[in-house]
Structures are given as structure tokens and as C-alpha cells.
mmCIF file with all atom_site columns, C-alpha atoms in Angstrom:
data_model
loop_
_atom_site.group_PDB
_atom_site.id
_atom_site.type_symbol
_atom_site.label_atom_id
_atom_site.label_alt_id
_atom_site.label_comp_id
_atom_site.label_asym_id
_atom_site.label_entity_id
_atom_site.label_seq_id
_atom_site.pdbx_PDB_ins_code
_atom_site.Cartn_x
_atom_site.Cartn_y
_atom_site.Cartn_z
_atom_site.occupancy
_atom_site.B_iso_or_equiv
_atom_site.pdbx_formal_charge
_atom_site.auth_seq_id
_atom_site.auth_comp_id
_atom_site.auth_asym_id
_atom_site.auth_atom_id
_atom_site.pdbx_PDB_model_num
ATOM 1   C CA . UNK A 1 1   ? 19.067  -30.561 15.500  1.00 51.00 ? 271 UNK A CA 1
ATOM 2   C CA . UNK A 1 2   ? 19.919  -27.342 14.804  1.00 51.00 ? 272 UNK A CA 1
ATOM 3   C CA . UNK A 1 3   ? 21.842  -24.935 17.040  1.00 52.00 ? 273 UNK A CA 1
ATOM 4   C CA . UNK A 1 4   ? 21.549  -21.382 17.349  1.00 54.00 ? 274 UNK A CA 1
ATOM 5   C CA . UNK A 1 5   ? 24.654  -19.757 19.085  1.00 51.00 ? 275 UNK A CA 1
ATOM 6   C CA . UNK A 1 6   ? 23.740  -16.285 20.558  1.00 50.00 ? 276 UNK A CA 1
ATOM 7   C CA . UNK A 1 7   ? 25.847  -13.517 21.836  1.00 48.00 ? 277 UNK A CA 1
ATOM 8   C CA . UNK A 1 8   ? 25.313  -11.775 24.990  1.00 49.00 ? 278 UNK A CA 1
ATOM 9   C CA . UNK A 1 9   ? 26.208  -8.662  25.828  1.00 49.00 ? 279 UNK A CA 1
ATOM 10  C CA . UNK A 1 10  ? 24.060  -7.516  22.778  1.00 46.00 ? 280 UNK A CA 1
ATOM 11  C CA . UNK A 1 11  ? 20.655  -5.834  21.889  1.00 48.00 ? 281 UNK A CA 1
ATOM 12  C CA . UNK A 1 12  ? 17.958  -8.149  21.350  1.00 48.00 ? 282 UNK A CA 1
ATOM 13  C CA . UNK A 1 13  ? 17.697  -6.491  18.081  1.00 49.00 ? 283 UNK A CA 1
ATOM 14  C CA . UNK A 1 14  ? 20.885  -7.560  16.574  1.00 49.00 ? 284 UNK A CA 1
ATOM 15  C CA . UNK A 1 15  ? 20.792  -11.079 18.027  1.00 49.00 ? 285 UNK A CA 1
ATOM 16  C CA . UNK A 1 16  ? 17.159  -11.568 16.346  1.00 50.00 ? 286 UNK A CA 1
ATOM 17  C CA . UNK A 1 17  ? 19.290  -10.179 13.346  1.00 50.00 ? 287 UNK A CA 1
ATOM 18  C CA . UNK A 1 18  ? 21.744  -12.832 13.243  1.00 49.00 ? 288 UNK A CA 1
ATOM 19  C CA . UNK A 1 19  ? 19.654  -15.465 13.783  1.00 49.00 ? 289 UNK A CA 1
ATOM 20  C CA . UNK A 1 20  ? 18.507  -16.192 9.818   1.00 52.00 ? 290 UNK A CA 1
ATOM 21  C CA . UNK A 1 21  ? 21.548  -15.966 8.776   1.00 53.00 ? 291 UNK A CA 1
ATOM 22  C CA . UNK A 1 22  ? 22.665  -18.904 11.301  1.00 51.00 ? 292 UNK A CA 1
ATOM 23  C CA . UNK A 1 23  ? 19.831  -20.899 10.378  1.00 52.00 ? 293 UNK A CA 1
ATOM 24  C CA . UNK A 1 24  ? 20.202  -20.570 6.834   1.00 52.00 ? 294 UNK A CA 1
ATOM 25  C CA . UNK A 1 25  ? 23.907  -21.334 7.367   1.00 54.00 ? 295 UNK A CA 1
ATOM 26  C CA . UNK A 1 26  ? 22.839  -24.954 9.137   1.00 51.00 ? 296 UNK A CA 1
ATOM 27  C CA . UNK A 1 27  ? 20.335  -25.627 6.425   1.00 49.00 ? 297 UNK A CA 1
ATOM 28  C CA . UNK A 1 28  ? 22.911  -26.128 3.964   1.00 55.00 ? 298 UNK A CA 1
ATOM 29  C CA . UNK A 1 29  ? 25.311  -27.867 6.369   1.00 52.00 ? 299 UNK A CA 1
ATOM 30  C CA . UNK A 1 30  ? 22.500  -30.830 7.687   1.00 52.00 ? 300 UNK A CA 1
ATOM 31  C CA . UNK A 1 31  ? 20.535  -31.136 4.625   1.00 52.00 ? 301 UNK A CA 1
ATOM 32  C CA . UNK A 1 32  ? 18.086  -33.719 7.101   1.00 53.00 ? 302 UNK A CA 1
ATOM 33  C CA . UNK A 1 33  ? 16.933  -30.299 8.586   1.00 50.00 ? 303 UNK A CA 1
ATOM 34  C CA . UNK A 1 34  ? 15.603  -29.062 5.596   1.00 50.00 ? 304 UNK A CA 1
ATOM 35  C CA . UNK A 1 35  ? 12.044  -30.310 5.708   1.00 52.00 ? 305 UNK A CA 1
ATOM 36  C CA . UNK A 1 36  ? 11.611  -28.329 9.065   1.00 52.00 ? 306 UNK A CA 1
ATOM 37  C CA . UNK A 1 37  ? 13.445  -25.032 7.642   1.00 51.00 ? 307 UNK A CA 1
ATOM 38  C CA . UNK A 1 38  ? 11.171  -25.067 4.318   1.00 53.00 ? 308 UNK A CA 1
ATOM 39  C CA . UNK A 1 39  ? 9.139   -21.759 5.404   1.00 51.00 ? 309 UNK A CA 1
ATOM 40  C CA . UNK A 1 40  ? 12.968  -20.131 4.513   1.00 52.00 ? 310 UNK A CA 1
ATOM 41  C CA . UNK A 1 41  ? 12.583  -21.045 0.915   1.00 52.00 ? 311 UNK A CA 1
ATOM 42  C CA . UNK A 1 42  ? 8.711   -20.624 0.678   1.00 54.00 ? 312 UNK A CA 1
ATOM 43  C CA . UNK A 1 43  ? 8.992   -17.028 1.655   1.00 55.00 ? 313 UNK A CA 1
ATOM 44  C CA . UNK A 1 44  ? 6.949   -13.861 0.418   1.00 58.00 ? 314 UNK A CA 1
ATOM 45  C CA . UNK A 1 45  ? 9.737   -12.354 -1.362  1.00 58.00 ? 315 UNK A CA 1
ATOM 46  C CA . UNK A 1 46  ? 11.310  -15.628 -2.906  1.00 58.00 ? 316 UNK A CA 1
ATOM 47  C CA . UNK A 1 47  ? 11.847  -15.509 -6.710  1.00 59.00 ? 317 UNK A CA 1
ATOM 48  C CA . UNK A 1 48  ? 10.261  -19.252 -6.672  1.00 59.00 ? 318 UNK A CA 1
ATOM 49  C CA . UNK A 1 49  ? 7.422   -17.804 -5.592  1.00 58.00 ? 319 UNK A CA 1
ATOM 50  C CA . UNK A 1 50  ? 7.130   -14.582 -8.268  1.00 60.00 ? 320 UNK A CA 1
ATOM 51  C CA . UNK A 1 51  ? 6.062   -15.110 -11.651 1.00 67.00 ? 321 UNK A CA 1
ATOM 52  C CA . UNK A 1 52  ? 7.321   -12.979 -14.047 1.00 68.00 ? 322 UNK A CA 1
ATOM 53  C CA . UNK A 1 53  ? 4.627   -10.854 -15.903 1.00 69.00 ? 323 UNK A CA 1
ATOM 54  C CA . UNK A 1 54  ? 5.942   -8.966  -18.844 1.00 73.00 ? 324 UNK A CA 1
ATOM 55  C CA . UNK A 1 55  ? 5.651   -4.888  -18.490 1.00 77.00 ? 325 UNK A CA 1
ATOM 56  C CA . UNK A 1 56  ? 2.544   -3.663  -20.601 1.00 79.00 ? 326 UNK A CA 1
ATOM 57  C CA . UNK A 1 57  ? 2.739   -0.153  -21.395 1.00 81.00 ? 327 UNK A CA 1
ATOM 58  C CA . UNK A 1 58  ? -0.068  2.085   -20.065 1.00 80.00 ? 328 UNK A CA 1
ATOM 59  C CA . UNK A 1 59  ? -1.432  4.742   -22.144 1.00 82.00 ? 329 UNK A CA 1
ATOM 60  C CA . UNK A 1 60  ? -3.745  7.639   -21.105 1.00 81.00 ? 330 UNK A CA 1
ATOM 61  C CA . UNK A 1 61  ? -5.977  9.616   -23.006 1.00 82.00 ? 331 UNK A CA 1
ATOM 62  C CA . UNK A 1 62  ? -7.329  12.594  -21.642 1.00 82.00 ? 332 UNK A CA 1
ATOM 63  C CA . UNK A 1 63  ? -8.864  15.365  -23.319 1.00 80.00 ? 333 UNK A CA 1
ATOM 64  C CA . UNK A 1 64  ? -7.840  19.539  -21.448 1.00 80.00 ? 334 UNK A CA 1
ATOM 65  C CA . UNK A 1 65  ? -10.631 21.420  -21.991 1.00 78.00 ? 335 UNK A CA 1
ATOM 66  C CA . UNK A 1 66  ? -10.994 25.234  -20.958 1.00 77.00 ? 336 UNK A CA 1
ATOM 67  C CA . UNK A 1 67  ? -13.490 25.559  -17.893 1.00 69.00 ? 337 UNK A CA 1
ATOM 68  C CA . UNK A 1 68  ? -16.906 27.501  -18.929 1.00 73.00 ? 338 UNK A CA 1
ATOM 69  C CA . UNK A 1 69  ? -17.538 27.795  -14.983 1.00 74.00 ? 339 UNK A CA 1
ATOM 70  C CA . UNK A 1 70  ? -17.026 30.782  -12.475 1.00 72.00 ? 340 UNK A CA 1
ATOM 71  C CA . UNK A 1 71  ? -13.743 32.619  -12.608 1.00 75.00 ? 341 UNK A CA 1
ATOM 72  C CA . UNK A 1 72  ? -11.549 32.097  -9.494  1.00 76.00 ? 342 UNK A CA 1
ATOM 73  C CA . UNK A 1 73  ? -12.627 33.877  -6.430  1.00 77.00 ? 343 UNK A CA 1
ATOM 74  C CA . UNK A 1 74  ? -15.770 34.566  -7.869  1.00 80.00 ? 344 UNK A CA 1
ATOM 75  C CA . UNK A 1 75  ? -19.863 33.613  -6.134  1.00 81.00 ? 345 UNK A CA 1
ATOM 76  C CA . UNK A 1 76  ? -21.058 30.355  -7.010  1.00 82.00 ? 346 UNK A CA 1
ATOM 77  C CA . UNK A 1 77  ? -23.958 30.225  -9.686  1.00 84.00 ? 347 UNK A CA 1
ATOM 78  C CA . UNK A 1 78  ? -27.535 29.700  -7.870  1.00 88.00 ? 348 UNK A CA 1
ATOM 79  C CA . UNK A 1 79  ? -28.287 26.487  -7.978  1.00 89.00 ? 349 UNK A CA 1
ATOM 80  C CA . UNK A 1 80  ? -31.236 23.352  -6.837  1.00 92.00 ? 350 UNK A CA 1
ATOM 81  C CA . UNK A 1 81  ? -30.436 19.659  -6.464  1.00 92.00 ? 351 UNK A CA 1
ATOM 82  C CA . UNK A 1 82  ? -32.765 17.016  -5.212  1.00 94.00 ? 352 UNK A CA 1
ATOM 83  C CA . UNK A 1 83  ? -31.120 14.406  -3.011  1.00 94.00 ? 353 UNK A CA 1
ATOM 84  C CA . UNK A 1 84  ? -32.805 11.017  -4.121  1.00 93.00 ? 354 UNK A CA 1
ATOM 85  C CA . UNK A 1 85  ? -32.604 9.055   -1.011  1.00 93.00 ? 355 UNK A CA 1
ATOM 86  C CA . UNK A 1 86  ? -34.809 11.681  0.852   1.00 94.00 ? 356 UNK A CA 1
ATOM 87  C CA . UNK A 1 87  ? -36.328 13.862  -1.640  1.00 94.00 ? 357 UNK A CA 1
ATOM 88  C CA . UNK A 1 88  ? -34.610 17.208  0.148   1.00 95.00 ? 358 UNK A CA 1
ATOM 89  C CA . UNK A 1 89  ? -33.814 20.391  -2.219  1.00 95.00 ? 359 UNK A CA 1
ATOM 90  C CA . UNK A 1 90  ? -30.829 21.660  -1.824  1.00 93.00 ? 360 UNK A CA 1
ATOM 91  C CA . UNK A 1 91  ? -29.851 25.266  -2.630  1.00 93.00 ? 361 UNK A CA 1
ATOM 92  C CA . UNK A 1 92  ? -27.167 27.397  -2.830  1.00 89.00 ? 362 UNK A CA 1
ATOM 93  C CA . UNK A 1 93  ? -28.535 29.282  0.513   1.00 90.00 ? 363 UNK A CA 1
ATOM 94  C CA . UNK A 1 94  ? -27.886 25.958  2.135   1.00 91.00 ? 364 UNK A CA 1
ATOM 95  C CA . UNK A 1 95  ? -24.712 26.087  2.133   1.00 87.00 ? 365 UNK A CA 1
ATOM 96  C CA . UNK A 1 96  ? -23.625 29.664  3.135   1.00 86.00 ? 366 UNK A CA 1
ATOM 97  C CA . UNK A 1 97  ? -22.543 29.116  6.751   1.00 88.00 ? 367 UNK A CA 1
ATOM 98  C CA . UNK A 1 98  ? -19.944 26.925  4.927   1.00 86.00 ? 368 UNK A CA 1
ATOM 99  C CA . UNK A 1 99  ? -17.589 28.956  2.782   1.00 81.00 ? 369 UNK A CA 1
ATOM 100 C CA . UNK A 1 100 ? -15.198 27.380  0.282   1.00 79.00 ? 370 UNK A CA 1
ATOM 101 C CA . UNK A 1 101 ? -12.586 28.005  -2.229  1.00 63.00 ? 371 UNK A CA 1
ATOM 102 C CA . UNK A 1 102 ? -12.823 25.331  -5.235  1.00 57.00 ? 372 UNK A CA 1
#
């Protein structure tokens, strides 16, 4: 059995705090508690559980090329596209009530 002494007079944070510790402390004094305490060992962020990958260096090729678009600030060329779900053209004109800086 494993006993959990708590301290009043504190927050409820700092006694939920303490309480690992004082579990982990009466693991390794009673090791017949042990097989109820396992989740403590088994945990997310145990080095048991993490294998150990070896870093691979990442490489990234990209090519800059200059932009043969429209200048900064200036119209947008005219332009159609068909939308292939419904068959809709859509034009430049289409989308002047909605002004944008790309």
C-alpha cells in the first residue's frame, strides 16, 4: 500500500505537484508496488520508450528565378479560366468588387 502524505494549507496545484515525486519515492522503497506503478516507467517521454534515429541531413534545392509577371502595384493581365467542376468562365471582371495586393 502506498501512502500519499498531503499538505494542507496549500494550493491544489502544488499538492498535485508533489504527488509524483512521492509516488516515485515509494516505488523504489516497496519494490511489491511496482507492478501497479508501471504507467511511471511506461511514460510518453521515457527514454525506454524513444528510439534513437540518427540525424539525416536535409538538403534543398530551389532554383530563384526573376518574375516575368506584372510589376508591383500594377493591373492584373486580362485573363479566362474554366472551373472544371461546373464548367463556369471566370474573368478578370469577376473579380473587381474584390481588390487585392499580391
Amino acid at each position: 500500500m502506498v501512502v500519499i502524505p498531503t499538505v494542507t494549507g496549500l494550493s491544489t496545484g502544488a499538492r498535485l505537484l508533489s504527488v509524483p515525486r512521492t509516488i516515485a519515492t515509494a516505488a523504489r522503497a516497496s519494490p511489491s508496488s511496482l507492478p501497479s506503478l508501471c504507467y511511471l516507467k511506461k511514460s510518453y517521454y521515457s527514454p525506454q520508450r524513444r528510439s534513437v534515429l540518427p540525424a539525416r541531413k536535409l538538403v534543398i534545392r530551389a532554383a530563384r528565378t526573376e518574375s516575368k509577371g506584372v510589376s508591383l502595384g500594377f493591373r492584373a493581365p486580362n485573363f479566362e479560366l474554366t472551373e472544371p467542376l461546373t464548367g463556369k468562365v471566370w474573368n478578370l471582371d469577376d473579380f473587381e468588387a474584390y481588390p487585392a495586393l499580391l
